[in-house]
XYZ file of C-alpha atoms in Angstrom:
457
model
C 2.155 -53.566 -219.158
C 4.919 -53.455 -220.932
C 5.907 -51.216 -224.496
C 5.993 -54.618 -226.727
C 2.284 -55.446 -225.236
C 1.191 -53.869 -228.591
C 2.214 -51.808 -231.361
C 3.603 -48.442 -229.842
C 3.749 -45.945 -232.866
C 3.186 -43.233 -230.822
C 6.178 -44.049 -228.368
C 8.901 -43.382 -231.008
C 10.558 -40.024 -229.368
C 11.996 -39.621 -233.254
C 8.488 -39.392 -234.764
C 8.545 -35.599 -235.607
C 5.510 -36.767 -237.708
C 3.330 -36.606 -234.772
C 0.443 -33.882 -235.316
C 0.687 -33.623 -231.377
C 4.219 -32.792 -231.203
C 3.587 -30.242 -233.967
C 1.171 -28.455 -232.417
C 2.573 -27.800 -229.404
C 5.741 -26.581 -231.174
C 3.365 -24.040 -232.991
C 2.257 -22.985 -229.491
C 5.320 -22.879 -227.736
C 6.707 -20.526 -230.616
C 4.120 -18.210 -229.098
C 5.170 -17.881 -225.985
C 7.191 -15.323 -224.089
C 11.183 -16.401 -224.788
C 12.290 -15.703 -220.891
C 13.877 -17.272 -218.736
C 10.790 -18.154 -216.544
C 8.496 -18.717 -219.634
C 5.689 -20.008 -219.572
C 5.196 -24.307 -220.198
C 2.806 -25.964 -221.863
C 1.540 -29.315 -220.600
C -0.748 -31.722 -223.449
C -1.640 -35.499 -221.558
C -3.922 -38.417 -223.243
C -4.430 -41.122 -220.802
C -5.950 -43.963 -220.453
C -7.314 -45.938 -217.458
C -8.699 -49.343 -217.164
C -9.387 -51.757 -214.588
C -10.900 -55.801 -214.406
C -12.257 -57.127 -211.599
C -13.493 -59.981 -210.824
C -14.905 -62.389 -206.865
C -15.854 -65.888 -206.666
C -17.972 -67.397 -210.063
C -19.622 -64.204 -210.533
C -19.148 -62.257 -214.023
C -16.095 -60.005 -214.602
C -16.220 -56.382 -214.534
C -14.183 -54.037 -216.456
C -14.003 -50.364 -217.334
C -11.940 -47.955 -220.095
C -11.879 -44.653 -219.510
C -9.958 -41.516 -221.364
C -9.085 -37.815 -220.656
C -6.778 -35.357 -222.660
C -5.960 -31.759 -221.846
C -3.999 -28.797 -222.396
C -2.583 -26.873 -219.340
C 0.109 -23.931 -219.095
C 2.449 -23.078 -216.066
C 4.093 -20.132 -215.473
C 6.506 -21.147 -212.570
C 8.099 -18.116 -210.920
C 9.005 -17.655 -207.676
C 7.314 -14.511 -207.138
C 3.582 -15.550 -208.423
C 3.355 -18.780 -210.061
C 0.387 -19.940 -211.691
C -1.806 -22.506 -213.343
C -4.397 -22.628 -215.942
C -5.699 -25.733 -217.794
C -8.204 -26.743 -220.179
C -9.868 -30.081 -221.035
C -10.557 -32.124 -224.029
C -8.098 -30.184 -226.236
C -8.332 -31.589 -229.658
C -4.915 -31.686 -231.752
C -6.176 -28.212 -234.249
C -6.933 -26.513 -231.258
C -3.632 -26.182 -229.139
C -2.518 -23.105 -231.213
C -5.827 -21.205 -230.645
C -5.744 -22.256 -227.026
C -2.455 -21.163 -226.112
C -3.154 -17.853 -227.909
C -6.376 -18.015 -226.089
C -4.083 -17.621 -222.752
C -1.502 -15.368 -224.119
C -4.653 -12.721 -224.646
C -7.600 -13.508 -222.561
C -9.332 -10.045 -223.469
C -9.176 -11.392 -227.600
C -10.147 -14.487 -226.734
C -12.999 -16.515 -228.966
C -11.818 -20.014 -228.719
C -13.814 -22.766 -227.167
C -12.407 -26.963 -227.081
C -14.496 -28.967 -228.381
C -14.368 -31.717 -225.219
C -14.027 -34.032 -227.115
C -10.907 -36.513 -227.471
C -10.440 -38.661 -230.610
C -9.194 -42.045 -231.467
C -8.348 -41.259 -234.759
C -5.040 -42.932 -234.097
C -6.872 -46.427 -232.854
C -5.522 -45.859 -229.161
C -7.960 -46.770 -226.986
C -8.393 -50.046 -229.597
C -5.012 -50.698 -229.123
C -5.544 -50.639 -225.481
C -8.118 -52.881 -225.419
C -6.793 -55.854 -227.308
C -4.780 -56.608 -223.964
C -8.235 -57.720 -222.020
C -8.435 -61.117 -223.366
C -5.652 -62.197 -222.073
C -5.916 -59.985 -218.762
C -9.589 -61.689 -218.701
C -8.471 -64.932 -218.612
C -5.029 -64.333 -216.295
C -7.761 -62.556 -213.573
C -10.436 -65.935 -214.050
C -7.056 -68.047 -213.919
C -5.870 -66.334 -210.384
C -9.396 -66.606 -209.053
C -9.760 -70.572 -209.780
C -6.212 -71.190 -208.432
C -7.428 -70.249 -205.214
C -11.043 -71.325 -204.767
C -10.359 -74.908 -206.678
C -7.680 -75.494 -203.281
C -8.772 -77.490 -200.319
C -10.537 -74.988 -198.069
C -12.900 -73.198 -198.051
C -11.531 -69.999 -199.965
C -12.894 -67.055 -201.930
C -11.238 -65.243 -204.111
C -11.382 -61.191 -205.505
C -8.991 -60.161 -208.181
C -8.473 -56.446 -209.615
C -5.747 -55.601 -212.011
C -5.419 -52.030 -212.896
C -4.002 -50.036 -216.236
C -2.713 -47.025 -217.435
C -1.046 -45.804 -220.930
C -0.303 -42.026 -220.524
C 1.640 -39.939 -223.210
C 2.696 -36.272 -221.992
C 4.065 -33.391 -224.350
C 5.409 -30.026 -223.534
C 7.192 -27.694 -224.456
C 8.592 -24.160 -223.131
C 8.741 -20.306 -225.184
C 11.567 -21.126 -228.263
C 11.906 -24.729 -227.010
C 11.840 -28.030 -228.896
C 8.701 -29.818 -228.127
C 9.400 -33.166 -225.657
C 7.590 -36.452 -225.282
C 7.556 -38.746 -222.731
C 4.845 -42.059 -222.300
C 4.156 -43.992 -218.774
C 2.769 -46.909 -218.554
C 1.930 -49.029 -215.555
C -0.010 -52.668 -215.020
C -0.560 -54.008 -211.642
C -2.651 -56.538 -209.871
C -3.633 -57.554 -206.401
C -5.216 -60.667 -205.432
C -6.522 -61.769 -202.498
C -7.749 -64.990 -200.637
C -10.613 -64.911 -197.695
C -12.101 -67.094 -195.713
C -15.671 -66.775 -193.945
C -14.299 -67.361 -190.774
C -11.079 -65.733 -190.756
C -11.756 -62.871 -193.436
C -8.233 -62.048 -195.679
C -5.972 -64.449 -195.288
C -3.805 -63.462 -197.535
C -3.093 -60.404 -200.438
C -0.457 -60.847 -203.548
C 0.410 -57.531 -205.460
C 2.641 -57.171 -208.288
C 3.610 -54.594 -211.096
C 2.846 -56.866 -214.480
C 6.118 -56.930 -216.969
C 3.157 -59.046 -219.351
C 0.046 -59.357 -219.443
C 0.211 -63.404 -219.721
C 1.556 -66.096 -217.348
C 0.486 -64.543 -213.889
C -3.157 -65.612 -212.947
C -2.216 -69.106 -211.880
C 1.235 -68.314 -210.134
C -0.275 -65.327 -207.714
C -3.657 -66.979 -206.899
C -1.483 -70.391 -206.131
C 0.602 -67.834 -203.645
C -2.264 -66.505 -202.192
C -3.702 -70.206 -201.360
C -0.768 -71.279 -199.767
C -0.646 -68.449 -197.477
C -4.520 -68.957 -196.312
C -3.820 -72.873 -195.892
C -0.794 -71.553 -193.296
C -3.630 -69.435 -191.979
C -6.264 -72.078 -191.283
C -4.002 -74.599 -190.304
C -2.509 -72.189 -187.588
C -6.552 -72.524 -187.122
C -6.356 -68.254 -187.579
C -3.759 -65.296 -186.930
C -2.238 -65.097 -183.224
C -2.477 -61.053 -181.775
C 1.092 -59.495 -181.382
C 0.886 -58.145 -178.010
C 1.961 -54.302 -177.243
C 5.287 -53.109 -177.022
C 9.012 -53.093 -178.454
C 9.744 -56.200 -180.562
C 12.567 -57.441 -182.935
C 11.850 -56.546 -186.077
C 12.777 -58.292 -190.049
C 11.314 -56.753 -192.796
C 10.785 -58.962 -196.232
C 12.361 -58.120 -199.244
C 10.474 -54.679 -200.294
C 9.369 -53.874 -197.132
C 11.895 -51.478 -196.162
C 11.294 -49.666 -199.603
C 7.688 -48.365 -197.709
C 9.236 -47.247 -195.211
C 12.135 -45.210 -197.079
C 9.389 -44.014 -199.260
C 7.794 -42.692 -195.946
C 10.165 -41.115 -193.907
C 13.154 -40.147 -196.290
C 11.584 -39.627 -199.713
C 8.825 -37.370 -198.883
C 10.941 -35.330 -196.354
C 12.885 -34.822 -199.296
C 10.755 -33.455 -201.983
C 12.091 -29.964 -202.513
C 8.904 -27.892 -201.598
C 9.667 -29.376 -197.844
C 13.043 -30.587 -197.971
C 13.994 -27.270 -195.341
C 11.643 -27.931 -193.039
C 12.041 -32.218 -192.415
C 13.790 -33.775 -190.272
C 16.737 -34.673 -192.718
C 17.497 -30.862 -193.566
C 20.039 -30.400 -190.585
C 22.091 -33.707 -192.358
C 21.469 -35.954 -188.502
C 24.310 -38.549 -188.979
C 22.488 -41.852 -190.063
C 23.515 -45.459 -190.646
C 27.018 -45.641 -192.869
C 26.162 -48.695 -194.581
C 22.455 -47.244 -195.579
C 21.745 -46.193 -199.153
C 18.192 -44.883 -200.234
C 18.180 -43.964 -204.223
C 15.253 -42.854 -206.382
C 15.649 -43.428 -209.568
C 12.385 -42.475 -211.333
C 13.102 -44.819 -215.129
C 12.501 -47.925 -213.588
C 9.275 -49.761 -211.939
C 5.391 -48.574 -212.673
C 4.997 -45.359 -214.218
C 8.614 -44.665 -214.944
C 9.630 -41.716 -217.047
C 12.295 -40.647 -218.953
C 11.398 -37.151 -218.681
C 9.698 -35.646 -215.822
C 6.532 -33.300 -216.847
C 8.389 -30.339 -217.580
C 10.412 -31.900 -220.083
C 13.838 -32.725 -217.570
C 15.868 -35.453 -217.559
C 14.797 -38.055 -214.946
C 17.790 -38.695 -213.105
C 18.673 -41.039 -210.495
C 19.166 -39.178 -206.826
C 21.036 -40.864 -203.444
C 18.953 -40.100 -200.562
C 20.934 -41.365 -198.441
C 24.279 -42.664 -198.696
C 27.871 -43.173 -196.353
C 25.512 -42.169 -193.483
C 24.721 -38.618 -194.740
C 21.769 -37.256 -195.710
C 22.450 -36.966 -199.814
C 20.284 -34.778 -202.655
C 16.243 -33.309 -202.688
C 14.172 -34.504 -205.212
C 13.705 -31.024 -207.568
C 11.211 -30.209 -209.988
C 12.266 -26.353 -212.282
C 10.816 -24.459 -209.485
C 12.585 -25.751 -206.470
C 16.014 -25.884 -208.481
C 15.636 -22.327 -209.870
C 15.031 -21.357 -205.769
C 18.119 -23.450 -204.814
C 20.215 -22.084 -207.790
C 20.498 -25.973 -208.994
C 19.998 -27.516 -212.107
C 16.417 -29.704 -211.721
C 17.371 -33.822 -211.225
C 13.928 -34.308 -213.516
C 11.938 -34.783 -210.449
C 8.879 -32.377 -211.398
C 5.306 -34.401 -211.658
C 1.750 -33.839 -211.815
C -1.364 -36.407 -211.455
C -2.608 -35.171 -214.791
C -3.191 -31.734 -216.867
C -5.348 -30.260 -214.168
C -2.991 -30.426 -211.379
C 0.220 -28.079 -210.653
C 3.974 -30.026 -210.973
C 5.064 -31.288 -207.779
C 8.046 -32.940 -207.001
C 7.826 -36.229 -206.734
C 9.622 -39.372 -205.978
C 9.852 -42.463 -209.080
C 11.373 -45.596 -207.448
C 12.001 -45.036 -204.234
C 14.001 -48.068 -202.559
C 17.078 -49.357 -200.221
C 20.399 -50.588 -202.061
C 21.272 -54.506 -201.906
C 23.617 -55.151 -198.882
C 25.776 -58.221 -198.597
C 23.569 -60.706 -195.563
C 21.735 -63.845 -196.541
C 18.289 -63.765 -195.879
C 17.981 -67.277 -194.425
C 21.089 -66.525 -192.101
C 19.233 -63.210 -191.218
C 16.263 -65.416 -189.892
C 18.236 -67.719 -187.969
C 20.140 -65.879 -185.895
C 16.931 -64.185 -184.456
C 15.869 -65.941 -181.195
C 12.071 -64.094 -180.713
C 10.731 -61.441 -183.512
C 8.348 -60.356 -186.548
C 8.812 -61.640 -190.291
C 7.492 -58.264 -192.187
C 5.568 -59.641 -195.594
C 3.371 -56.835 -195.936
C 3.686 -53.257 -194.654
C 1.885 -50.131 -195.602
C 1.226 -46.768 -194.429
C -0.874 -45.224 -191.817
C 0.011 -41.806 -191.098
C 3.702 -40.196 -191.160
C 5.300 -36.795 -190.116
C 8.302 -35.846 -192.697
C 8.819 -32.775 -190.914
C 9.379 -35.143 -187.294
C 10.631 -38.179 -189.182
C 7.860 -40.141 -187.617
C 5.393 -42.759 -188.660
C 3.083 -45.117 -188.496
C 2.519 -48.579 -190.342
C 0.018 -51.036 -190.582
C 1.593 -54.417 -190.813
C -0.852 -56.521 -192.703
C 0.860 -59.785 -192.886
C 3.925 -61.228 -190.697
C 5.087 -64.093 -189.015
C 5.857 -64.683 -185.706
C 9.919 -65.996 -185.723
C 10.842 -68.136 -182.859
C 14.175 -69.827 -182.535
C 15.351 -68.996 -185.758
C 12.343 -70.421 -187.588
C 9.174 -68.829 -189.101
C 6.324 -69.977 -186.707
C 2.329 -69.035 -186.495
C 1.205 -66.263 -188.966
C 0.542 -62.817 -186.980
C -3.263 -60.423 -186.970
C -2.625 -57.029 -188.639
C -1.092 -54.538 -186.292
C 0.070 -50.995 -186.046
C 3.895 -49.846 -185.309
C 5.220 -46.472 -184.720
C 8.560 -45.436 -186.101
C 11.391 -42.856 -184.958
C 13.132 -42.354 -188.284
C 16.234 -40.804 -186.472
C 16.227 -44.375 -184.208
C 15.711 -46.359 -186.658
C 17.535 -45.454 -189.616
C 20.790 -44.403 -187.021
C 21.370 -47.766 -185.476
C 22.009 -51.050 -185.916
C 21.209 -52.511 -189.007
C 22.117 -55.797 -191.519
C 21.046 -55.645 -195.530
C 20.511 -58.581 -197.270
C 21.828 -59.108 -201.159
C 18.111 -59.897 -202.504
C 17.109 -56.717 -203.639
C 12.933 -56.616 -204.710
C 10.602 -54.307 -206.306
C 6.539 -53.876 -206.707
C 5.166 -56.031 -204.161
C 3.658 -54.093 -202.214
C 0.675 -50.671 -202.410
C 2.188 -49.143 -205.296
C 0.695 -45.382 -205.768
C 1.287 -41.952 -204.017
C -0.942 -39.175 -202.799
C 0.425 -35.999 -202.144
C -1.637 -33.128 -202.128
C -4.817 -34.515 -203.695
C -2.474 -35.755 -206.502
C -2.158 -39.694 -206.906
C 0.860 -40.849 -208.760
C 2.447 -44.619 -209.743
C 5.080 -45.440 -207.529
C 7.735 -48.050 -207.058
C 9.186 -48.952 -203.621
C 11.619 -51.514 -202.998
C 14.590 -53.294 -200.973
C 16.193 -56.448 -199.812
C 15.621 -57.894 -196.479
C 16.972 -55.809 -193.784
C 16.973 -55.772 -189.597
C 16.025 -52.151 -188.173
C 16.386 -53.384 -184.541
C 13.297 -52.934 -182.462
C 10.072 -51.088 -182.882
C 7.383 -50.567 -181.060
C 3.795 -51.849 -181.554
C 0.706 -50.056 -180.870
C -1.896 -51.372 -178.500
């Protein structure tokens, strides 16, 4: 979903016409003007999804929340209050609610409007996301074989304001559209799964569930997956691929709350031609100002082989005596700001792809990779490969069963390596869980080599 899918009044940041934006400046003018002030926190969000398998009916859901939550982030005892179904009239009388708790008479309402027609807005996409999701499903079970088809796309519109003691009120919207399809076959099960992050939401139905066919006709005519067997093997990951694995083992050992601790805080010497950005204003979800009202800025990881910046939210800067890189995120109202990582991926090198493939004698073609389990603090991981290709003689050959690999970050990210120029995004799992907190992610990267790793029996 995209900002021109339909009228987007409430995404002008000059609109000082919004009653939200006023209200929180009335209750930010009430707060304590110190250094560590408190923040206040307003979110209305929306979530939808449409689903649909084989000729059975579609099935769809739209659901809302809004809240009102206020952070007080010092070092010495932060803390976290929130409150839900705020209505616009009552932020004032909530926030003075918090200021004096023994005073305090007010009670929300629980209830969230659409006086401003936003969920209606939302919902005029679903025709067309109705018939994209019918049109993905059809491209795949109308084939040749004997394929079945589930589609899901998912939604969200999400428009945060905040504001600190004696600050100008901020406002920031997110919005994220993504689908996965996937083809199965009775005797083989998945055959094959197409994700994408949605820049429209028209034209992609056919295109993804023709994809998806083609990959489960390689399968069946292979007549089914062959089993890697255990042990070290040469390793190319697609284009994106390497993006999950960057998002594993760099970005999340450096999120400020554990940055000292991982395996990257004593700056080990790594790969000179590696660079690892995260750059939270592009791909699903982006923002242009992180949930305490910051600057998203882009941060290098990684870069000339040395271990580069932590992702900071106001908390971890204040502790490092740093300015915050707009890094600070929370799941929704309820939960505390965390840092976070945006779009987490591996900078375009200079190889061809197709040359890449050649010149490998015996290996894996990565298409799909996602996590199992990692260790930021050891640099370790491990990934469940969900879709490769067995390369032999410089040629893609039979299609490979999912498999587990384990991954020394230090190894891998330290030795040899070749980048290729074609730089993706968003085809792959594209959400976060830290701490009981989901979050839209991006991960991306070009095709790259790693060398060997080693796959689990």
């Amino acid at each position: 979903m995209t900002p021109t899918a339909y009228d987007d009044p409430l995404n002008s940041h000059k609109n000082d016409d919004c009653p939200w934006l006023a209200a929180i400046r009335v209750g930010a003018a009430a707060l304590p003007r110190v250094p560590t002030a408190p923040t206040l926190f307003h979110e209305r969000r929306i979530d939808g999804w449409i689903e649909g398998a084989g000729s059975g009916p579609l099935r769809e859901f739209v659901g809302t929340q809004s809240g009102l939550s206020i952070d007080f982030w010092s070092k010495e005892s932060p803390w976290h209050r929130f409150r839900a179904g705020v209505g616009v009239e009552e932020i004032p009388a909530v926030v003075a609610d918090w200021i004096d708790p023994e005073n305090s008479s007010h009670g929300s309402s629980g209830v969230s409007s659409d006086e401003d027609g936003w969920t209606t807005k939302f919902r005029r996409q679903f025709p067309a996301l109705r018939w994209e999701v019918e049109s993905a499903i059809d491209a795949i079970e109308g084939g040749p074989a004997d394929l079945r088809a589930r589609v899901r796309w998912v939604g969200f519109d999400q428009i945060a304001i905040g504001a600190g003691g004696g600050e100008e009120p901020w406002r920031d919207r997110r919005q994220g559209s993504r689908v996965r399809v996937e083809a199965w076959h009775p005797d083989y099960g998945v055959v094959a799964v197409r994700e994408r992050v949605l820049e429209s939401v028209e034209g992609w139905g056919a295109a993804l569930g023709a994809e998806a066919m083609a990959r489960g006709l390689q399968v069946i005519d292979a007549g089914g997956v062959r089993i890697a067997s255990a042990g070290t093997h040469n390793f190319l990951l697609g284009p994106a691929m390497g993006g999950v694995l960057v998002h594993e083992l760099v970005g999340h050992a450096l999120e400020g709350d554990v940055a000292t601790q991982s395996w990257l805080a004593t700056g080990p010497p790594l790969h000179p031609q590696l660079r690892v950005i995260d750059d939270p204003r592009r791909g699903r979800g982006a923002w242009r100002l992180d949930d305490q009202g910051v600057e998203a800025r882009t941060v290098e990881l990684i870069a000339g082989g040395r271990v580069g910046e932590p992702l900071l939210d106001l908390r971890r800067a204040a502790e490092r005596g740093v300015p915050s890189n707009g890094h600070g995120r929370r799941a929704g109202y309820r939960d505390p700001v965390l840092p976070r990582m945006g779009a987490t991926y591996i900078d375009a090198g200079d190889d061809d792809p197709k040359g890449m493939i050649a010149d490998i004698k015996e290996g894996l073609y990565v298409r799909r990779i996602e996590s199992a389990s990692t260790d930021p603090k050891r640099g370790r991981g491990s990934f469940r490969v969900t879709e490769s290709d067995r390369i032999v003689g410089g040629r893609l050959a039979q299609p490979i069963a999912p498999f587990l690999v384990d991954v020394n970050g230090m190894t891998l990210l330290r030795g040899p390596l070749r980048i290729g120029h074609d730089l993706t995004f968003d085809t792959t799992v594209g959400s976060c869980h830290r701490h009981g907190q989901p979050l839209a992610t991006t991960v991306g990267g070009p095709t790259i080599w790693l060398g060997s790793m080693e796959i689990r029996t």
